[in-house]
Every structure is written in structure tokens, then in C-alpha cells.
Amino acid sequence: MRIVKLTDETRADILNDLLKRSPNHYSEYESAVNEIVETVRQKKDEALFEYTRKFDHFELNRENIQVTEAEIRKAYESLDGELVHVIRRSAENIRDFHRKQLHSSWFDAKEDGSLLGMKITPIARAGVYVPGGKAAYPSSVLMNVIPAKVAGVGEIIMTTPPGPDGKVNPGTLVAAHIAGVDRIYKAGGAQAVAAMAFGTESVPRVDKITGPGNIFVALAKKAVYGYVGIDSIAGPSEILVLADGTANPKYVAADLLSQAEHDELASAILITTSAELAGKVSAQVDVFTAKLSRKEIIQKSLDRYGYILVADTMDDAVAAANEIASEHLEILTENPYEVMTKIRNAGAIFLGEYSSEPLGDYFAGPNHILPTNGTAKFFSPLNVDDFLKKTSIISYSGAALEKVHKDIELFAESEGLTAHANSIKMRFEE
């Protein structure tokens, strides 16, 4: 990996480089995606089936679009029993963590006859998109579905692309069944997102769409936002490791590569105050990469978006980490908890040498669907609140309103909204 001195100039260059990976920079695909979305909106099943035939090479129709109970049973039979057990344990950890995020409706009644409150209601139907092929990750199924179930969503549907044989990844089906998906449809790509957003004869319309996908899926979610809610427009995966001279270079190198193997656009960055550690990590990265199955993807990722930055002080390193606002942030320092208190921007923070990033991906419980491309400055991980609506409640008695009606009328009149003022004033006219 390249080793660079951390300066204001190098930090600005790296930030500019990383932002090029954002889906917002793939405008050349938008017109094609928008055409798919609009065609599915107009022609519904007809378009969905045609696009599946074109892109997934499967003859989809109303009889075979929905995954059957028999297919789910076969998926269980095809998976190793121990893996099914692990998926169940992971699901329970995720469920336990997200239950702690639940809020109740609340009401505040006062003696003057006024009552204010917040009514919390789950959305009626959620749609989860799950990639297929090599990008089929059962862990992401759990992370999308379980928060929705905990929130109390009435119905959860899932779309995932079929193979040319019409089959769906068995791990995806087992995870969906364990998590509690109500219906699964064999459809993928931008066309599946459009089907969930607008509804077809076979696929019901949903209120919100979550889940990862390629650039076409990301742009389709962007196109339908406003007709339905979405979680975010996710970019490629990324990891940033903050380390001092006490860190184990093998651990650091292994953790950097855990994200670099995702995608050629993935980013892996180490910021350290130790030049010695920087050199050892760079050498260890080469050793590990040569042995790993996805070494070609890893090498392209590191060549384009991999950096080791050497900072003068930990404060400088923290400042750079806050500006980069990485999806995953590991802190491998002598006192990781102290450093953590200075972090403002990160999707998930992993503290200490035994809290490596894959722990969060698969098992610990916190959601691994995280803000990317610097959006951790204003976005949060997927959580129960993403599947809840909050409605304000306002109730005033005549006596309570009488005390403040002139204030409201003055405020409305100052904005030139005399009908607003009259709505209050006429209640107190003789």
C-alpha cells in the first residue's frame, strides 16, 4: 500500500478521490435507469418480466415470480446445518440490539387544558432489495428485515434476482425465512425497485425500500424517492483504521483487506502516528493479499483507493478521520475509548484489537447497513426508526387557546397570512 504523509493537501486530495465513488457521479447511467423505472411504472408486470428475461435470462411470469414454501424447504436442505444455526444466532443478536431502539408514543397533558404528544406508528409495508449472484449476502437480509420486524411493520416483501434456472440463492431464502419476510419475489435490478415503488399486478406497492445493490439499483432508489421512502443511496464499502505504535500490524492489515475484497471501488485507509507501523502494515498487506481468493479485486481496490497516512499527532489523525467520515472506523490505540470520545463522524466504531469489522458485519447485533461516502456526517445506520412514522398530536381547550390567541394572530399577520389569523380570531369574537 502507498504510504503518504498526512497534510492538509494530501487530506484534500484523498477526500476528492474518495468522493468520485459516490453514486451521484454516475450520471451516465441515470437515463437508462430512469427509462427502466418509467417503463415498469407504465407497463407493470409486462415490463418486469421482459427486463428479467433480458438481464437475468429467466422466463418470469405470474405463476413463478413468488418463491414457494417448497423452495424455502429445499434451501434449508441445501445449507449446512451449522450455518443455519449460526444465522439463527446472528438473527437473535440483531433482534436484541434493535429492540433497545424502540420508542413509545408519548403525551404531555397540562393543567391549562392543552395536550401535546407524538404518536408513533410503523409503516404498513416495507420492501427489501437483496442482490443475487456473487453479491448475495444473507447477513444483509437479516440487517434489513429484522429492524422492520422489531418496529412492527405490517408486511415485509423482498425482491431478489433469480438465476437463469429460476432459483434464488439458498442462503438468502433461509435468512429471509428466519428474519420473518412475508413474501419473496424473483426480480432484481432497477426493475425490481420500480415494481416495489409503484406496484405491478404481481408485486405489491410498498411504503419504503431498503437494501444494497449495484449502481443501477442505487440510481433506481434515487429515482423513486418521494414516491416511496428509501434508506439511503449507498456507495462502495470503506474502512478506516486509526492506530498508534501499539497496534498489531497483522491485525491492521487483515482488517483493511476485509473491506478491500468487497469491490474494486472499496476504500481501505490506515491513519497512524507510527511510521514504523505504516511500513509493517504495508508489507503485511502484500503477504495476505497473495494468499487470498479475491486478490485481484483487492489489489485494484488498494491501487485506487487504499492509503496509509502517517500523521504527526493523534489529534491530526482524528481530525482527518472526522473529515473522511468512514463507514467503518476501527480504533487500535493504547486507549481506544479516549480516542472514541473525539470521533464525531463514523457509521460504526470498533474499539480494540478483538473488535474487527467482520464482527459487526455478521454477528454482534448493530446494523451493518451504514452511511458511506462521507454521509456519516449526517446519516445514521439503518435502525428501527427507519420503519416508524411519527405524528404530532395537538389538543387545546378553549381556555388554553384564549391565553395565547393574540400571540398567534400577531405572528400570522406578520407573515401576511390573514386567513391563518382569522382562523384563531373568529373563535373569540362575540
Coordinates of C-alpha atoms in Angstrom, one line a residue, residues 54 84 151 360 386 405:
K54 CA -33.2 -9.6 -20.8
V84 CA -28.3 -22.4 9.6
A151 CA -40.6 -1.8 14.5
G360 CA -20.2 -6.1 13.1
D386 CA -36.4 4.0 9.7
H405 CA -54.7 33.6 20.7

